[in-house]
Coordinates of C-alpha atoms in Angstrom, one line a residue:
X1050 CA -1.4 -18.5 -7.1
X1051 CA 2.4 -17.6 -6.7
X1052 CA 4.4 -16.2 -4.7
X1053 CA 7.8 -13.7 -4.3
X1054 CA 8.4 -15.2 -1.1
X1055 CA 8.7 -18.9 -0.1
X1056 CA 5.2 -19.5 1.9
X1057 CA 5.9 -19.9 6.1
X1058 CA 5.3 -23.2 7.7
X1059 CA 2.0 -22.0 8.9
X1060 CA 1.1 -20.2 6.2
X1061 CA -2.4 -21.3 4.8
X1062 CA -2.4 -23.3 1.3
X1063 CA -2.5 -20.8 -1.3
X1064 CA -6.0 -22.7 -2.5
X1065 CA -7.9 -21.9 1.2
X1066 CA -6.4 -18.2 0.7
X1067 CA -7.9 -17.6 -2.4
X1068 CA -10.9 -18.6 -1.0
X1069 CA -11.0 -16.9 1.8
X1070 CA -10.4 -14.0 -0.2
X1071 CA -12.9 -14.2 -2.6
X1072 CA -15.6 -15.3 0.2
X1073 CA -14.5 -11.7 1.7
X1074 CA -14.0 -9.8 -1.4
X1075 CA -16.4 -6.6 -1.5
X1076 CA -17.8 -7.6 -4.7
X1077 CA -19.9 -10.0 -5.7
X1078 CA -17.7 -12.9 -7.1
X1079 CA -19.2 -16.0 -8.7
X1080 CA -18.5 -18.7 -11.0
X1081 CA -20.8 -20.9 -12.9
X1082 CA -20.8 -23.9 -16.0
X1083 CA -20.2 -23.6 -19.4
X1084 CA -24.4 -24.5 -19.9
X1085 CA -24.5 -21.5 -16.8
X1086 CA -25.2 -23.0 -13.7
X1087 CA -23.8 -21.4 -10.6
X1088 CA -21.0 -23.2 -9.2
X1089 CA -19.9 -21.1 -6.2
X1090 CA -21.2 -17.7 -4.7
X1091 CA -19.9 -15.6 -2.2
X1092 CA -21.1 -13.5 1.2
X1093 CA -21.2 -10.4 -1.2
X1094 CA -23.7 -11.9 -3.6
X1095 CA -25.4 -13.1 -1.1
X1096 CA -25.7 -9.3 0.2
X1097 CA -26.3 -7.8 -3.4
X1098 CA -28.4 -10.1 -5.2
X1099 CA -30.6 -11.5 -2.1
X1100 CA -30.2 -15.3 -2.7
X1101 CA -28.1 -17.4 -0.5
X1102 CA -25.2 -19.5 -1.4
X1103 CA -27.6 -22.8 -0.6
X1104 CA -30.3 -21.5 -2.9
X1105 CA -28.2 -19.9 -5.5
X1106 CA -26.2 -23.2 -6.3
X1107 CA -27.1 -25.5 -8.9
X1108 CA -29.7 -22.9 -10.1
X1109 CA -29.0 -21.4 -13.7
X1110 CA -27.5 -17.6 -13.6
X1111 CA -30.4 -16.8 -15.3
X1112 CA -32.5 -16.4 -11.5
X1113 CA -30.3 -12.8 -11.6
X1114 CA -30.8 -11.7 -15.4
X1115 CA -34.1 -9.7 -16.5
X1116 CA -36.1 -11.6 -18.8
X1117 CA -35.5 -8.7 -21.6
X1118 CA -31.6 -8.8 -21.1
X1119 CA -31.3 -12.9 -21.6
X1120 CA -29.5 -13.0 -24.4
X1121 CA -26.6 -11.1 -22.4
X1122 CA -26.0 -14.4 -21.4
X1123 CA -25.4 -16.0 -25.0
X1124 CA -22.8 -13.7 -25.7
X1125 CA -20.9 -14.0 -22.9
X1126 CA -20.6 -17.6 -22.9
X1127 CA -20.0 -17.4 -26.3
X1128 CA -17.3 -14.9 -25.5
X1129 CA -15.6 -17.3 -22.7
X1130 CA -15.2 -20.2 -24.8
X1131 CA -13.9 -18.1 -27.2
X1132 CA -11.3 -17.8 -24.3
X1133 CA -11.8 -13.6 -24.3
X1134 CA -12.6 -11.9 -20.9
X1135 CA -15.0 -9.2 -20.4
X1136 CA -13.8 -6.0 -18.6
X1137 CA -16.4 -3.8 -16.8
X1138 CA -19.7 -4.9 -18.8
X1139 CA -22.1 -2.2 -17.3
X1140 CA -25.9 -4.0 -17.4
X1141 CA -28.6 -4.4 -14.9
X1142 CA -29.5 -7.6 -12.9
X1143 CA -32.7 -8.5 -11.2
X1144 CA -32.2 -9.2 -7.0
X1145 CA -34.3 -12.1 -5.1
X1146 CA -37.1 -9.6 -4.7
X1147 CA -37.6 -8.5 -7.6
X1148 CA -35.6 -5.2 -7.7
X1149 CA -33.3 -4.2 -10.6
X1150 CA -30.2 -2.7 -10.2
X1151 CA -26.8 -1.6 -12.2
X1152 CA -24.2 -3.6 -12.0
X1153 CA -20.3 -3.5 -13.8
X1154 CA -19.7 -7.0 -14.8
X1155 CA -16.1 -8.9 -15.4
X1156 CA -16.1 -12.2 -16.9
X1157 CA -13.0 -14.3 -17.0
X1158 CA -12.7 -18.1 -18.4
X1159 CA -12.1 -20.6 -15.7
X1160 CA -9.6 -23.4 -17.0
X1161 CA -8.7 -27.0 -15.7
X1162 CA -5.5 -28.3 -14.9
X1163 CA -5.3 -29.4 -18.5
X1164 CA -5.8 -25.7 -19.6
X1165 CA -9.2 -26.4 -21.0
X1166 CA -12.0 -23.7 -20.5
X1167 CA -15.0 -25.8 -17.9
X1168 CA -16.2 -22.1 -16.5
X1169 CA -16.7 -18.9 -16.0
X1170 CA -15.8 -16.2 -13.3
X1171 CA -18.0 -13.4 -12.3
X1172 CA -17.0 -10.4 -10.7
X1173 CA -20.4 -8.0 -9.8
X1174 CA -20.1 -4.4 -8.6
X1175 CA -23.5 -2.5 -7.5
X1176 CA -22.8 0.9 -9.8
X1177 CA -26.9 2.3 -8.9
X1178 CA -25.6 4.9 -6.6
X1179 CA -22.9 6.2 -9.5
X1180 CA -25.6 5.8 -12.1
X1181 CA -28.3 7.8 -9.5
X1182 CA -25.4 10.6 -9.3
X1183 CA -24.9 10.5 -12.8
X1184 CA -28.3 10.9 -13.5
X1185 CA -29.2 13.5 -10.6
X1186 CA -25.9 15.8 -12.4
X1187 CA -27.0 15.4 -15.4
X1188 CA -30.5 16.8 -14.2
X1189 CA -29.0 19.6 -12.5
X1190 CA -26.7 21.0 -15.4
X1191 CA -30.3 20.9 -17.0
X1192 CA -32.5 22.5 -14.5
X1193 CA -29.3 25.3 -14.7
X1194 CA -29.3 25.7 -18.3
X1195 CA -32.9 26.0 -17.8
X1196 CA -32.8 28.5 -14.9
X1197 CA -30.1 30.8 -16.9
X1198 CA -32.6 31.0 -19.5
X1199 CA -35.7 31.7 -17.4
X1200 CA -33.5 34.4 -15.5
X1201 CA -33.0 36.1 -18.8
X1202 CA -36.8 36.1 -19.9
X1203 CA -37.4 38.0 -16.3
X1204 CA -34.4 40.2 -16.8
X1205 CA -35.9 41.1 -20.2
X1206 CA -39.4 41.3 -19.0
X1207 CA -38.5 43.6 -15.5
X1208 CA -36.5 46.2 -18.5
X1209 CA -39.6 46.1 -20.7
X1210 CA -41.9 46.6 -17.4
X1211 CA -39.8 49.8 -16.4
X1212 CA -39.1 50.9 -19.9
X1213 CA -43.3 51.6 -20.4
X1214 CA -43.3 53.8 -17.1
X1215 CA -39.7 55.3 -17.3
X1216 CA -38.8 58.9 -18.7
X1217 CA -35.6 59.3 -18.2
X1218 CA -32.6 57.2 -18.6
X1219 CA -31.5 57.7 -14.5
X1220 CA -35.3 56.6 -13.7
X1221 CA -35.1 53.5 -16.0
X1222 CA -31.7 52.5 -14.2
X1223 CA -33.6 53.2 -11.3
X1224 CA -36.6 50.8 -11.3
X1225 CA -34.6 48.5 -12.7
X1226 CA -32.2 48.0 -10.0
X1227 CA -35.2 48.2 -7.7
X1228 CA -36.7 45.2 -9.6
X1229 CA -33.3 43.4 -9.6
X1230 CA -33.3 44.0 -6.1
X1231 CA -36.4 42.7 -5.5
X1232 CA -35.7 39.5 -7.9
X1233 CA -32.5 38.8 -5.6
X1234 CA -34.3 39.3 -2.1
X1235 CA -36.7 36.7 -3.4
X1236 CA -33.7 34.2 -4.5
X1237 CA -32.3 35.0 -0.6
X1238 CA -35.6 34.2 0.8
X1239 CA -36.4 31.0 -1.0
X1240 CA -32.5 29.5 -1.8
X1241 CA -30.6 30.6 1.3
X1242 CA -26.6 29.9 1.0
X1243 CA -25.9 27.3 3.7
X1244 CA -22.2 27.8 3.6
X1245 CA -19.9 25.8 5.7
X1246 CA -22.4 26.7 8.7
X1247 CA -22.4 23.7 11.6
X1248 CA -25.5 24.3 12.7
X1249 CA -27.8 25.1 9.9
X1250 CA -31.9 25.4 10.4
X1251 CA -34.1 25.0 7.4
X1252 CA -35.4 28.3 6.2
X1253 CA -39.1 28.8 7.0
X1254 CA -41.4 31.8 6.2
X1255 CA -44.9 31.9 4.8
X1256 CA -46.7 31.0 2.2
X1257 CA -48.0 34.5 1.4
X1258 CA -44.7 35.8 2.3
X1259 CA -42.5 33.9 -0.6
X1260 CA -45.7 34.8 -3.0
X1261 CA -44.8 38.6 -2.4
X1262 CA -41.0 38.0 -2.8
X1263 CA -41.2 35.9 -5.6
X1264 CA -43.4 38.7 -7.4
X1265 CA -42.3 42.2 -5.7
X1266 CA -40.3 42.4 -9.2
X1267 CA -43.3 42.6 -11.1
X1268 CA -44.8 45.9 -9.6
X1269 CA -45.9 49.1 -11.7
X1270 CA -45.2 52.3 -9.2
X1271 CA -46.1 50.5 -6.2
X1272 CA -49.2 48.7 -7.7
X1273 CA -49.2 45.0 -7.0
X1274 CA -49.9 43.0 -10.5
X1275 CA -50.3 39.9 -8.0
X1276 CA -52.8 39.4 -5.4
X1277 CA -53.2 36.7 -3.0
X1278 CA -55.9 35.8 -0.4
X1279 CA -57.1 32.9 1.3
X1280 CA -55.1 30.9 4.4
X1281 CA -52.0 31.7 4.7
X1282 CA -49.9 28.6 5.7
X1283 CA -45.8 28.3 7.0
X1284 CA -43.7 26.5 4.9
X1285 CA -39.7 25.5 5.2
X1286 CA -37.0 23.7 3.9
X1287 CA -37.5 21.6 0.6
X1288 CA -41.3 22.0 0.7
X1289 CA -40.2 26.1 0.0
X1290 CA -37.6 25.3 -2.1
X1291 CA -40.1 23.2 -4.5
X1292 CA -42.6 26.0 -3.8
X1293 CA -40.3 28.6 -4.9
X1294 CA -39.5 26.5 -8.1
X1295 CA -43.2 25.6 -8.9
X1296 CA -44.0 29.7 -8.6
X1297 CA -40.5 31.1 -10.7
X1298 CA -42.1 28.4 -13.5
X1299 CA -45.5 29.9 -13.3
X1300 CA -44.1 33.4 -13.4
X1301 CA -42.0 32.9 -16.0
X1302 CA -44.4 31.5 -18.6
X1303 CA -46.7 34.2 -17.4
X1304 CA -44.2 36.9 -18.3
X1305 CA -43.0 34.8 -21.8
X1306 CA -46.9 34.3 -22.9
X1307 CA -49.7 35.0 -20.3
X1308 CA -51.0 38.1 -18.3
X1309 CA -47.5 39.5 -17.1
X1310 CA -46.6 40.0 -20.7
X1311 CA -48.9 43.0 -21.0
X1312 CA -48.9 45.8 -18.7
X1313 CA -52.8 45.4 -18.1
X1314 CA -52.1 41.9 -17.0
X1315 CA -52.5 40.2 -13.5
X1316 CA -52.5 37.7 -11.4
X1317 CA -55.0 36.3 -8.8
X1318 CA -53.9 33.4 -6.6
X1319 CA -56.2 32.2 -3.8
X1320 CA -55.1 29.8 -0.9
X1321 CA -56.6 26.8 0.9
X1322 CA -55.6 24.7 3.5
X1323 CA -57.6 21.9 4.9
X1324 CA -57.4 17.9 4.4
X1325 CA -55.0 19.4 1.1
X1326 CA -53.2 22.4 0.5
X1327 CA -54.8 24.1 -2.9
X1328 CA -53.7 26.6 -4.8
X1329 CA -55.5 28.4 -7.8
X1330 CA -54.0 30.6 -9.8
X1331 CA -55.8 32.9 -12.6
X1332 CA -54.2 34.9 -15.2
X1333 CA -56.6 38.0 -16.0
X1334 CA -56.2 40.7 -18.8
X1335 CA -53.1 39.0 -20.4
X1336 CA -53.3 38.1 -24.4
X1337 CA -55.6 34.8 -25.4
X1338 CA -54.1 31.7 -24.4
X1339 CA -54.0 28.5 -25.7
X1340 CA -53.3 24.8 -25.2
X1341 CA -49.6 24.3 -26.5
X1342 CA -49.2 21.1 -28.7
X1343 CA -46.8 18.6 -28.2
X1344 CA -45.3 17.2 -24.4
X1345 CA -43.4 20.7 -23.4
X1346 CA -40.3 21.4 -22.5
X1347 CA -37.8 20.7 -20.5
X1348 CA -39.3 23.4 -17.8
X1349 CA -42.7 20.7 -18.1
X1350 CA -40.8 18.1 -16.8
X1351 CA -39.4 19.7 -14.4
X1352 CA -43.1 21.1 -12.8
X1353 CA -44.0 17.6 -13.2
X1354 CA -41.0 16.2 -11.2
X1355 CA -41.5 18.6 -8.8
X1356 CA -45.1 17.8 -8.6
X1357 CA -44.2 14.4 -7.9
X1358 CA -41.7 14.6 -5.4
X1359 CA -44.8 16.9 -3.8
X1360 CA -47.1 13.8 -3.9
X1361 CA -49.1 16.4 -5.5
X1362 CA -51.1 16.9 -8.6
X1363 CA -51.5 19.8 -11.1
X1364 CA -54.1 20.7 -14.0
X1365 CA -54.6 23.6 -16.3
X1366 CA -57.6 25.5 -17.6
X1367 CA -56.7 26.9 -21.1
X1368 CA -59.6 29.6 -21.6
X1369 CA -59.2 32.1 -23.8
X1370 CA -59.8 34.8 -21.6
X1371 CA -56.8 33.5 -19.2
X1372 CA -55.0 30.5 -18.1
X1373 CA -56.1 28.8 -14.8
X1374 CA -54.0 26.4 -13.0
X1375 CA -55.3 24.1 -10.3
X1376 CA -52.3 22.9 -7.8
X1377 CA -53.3 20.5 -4.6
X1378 CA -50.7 18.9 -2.1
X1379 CA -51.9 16.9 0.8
X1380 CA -51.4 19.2 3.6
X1381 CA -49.4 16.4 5.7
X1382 CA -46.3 16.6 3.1
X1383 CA -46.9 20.5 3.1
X1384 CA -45.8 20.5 7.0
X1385 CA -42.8 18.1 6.2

């Protein structure tokens, strides 16, 4: 280490500085043998790799590397006495318990006083949170693209709904705006804009209530095309937003392929809430249905993710006569 200014009578040696500044250095900094046994390890991977300095010494680096990323550390070594340094080498590593996470890795050859390569020096930094966001973005911009799409099936669907009924040109404008309206009181009801509101309370309403939102678009003078009965039940926050998701995908393969597609077409959806919340939903008087091959789209995995994140589980009834769809949710996450 050098300096631009002489060092103070009490200043520390510039050897116990460095150390002190690597054993407080954010990241994880460690060094290790040319064969790739650890040779020092600092407070910070202690913290991110679980191990302590005492049991991570002496032991071979390979105690952090996942057995299918091994020869990883090959090439590296191969790189360091090659005397080349590796600059943010984005991999995974394996913690004390078992739990993987994504790391950016430098490697930089550690030399002797003779200028020989003996080492290597590892500097770790725990990317998982920027790889989550990455991920959780990218799943966004999809769900978007997705919704843009779905929003102009329903635009295209509520014009061929009022179009079948319609006379005039002034009525068609009319029930369409009245369907648009509808479509945008149910996006207020079930997405509510936050804004830069302090003291914000989760949005709550009923089950039965988002149902008749959700699906006021879909009415033919007045008649309802959806019906629901059963046990009404009060849901808020996520568990409406997921809800309200889980419902616009239903709809909107209904309106693409099932009974909404067809002015005869409806819906029946009946409630039940005991040790789970259950939901069935039948399609009746809509065009024959059938299984679809292959794994769906990406508005399947979506349902399913939602699903998930419900600690639900979902199944489908392809009859010819009409789809049915089975949906349970214990009731404990319901009132979440």
């Amino acid at each position: 280490m050098t300096s631009a200014e002489p060092a103070g009578v009490d200043a520390p040696p510039a050897q116990a500085l460095l150390a002190a500044i690597v054993e407080n250095s954010d990241d994880a900094i460690v060094s290790k043998s040319l064969t790739g046994h650890i040779t020092s390890w600092n407070r910070s991977a202690e913290r991110l790799f679980g191990y302590t300095a005492n049991e991570a010494i002496g032991q071979h680096i390979s105690i952090i590397i996942p057995e299918d990323r091994l020869h990883e550390e090959d090439v590296i070594i191969g790189s360091i006495r090659g005397g080349k340094r590796i600059e943010h080498y984005e991999t995974v590593r394996r913690r004390k318990d078992g739990t993987l996470l994504d790391i950016s890795l430098t490697v930089s050859p550690v030399r002797d006083s003779n200028g020989s390569i003996v080492g290597a020096s590892k500097v770790a930094r725990d990317i998982s949170e920027r790889k989550r966001a990455a991920e959780r973005q990218i799943l966004l911009l999809r769900e978007m693209n997705h919704r843009i799409k779905n929003i102009f099936a329903i635009a295209n669907a509520v014009i061929g709904l009022s179009e079948r009924t319609a006379t005039t040109v002034p009525e068609l404008a009319r029930d369409v705006r009245a369907r648009i309206s509808a479509l945008a009181i149910a996006n207020d009801l079930t997405l509510p804009d936050v804004g830069l509101a302090v003291n914000y309370q989760p949005q709550e309403t009923t089950f039965f209530a988002l149902v008749k939102a959700l699906f006021a678009a879909h009415q033919v003078d007045g008649v309802e095309r959806v019906s629901i009965g059963g046990q009404d039940v009060p849901v808020r926050g996520n568990m409406l937003t997921s809800l309200a998701l889980l419902l616009h995908e239903f709809s909107t393969n209904a309106t693409k392929y099932g009974a909404l597609s067809v002015p005869e077409g409806r819906i029946e959806i009946e409630v039940r809430n005991d040790t789970d919340f259950s939901l069935i939903w039948r399609e009746i008087g809509g065009p024959a249905v059938h299984q679809p091959d292959g794994p769906g789209g990406f508005g399947s995995q979506l349902e399913k993710a939602t699903v998930g994140s419900l600690q639900g589980a979902i199944e489908r009834e392809w009859n010819p006569a009409g789809l049915k769809i089975f949906l349970r949710i214990p009731s404990a996450v319901l009132r979440r």
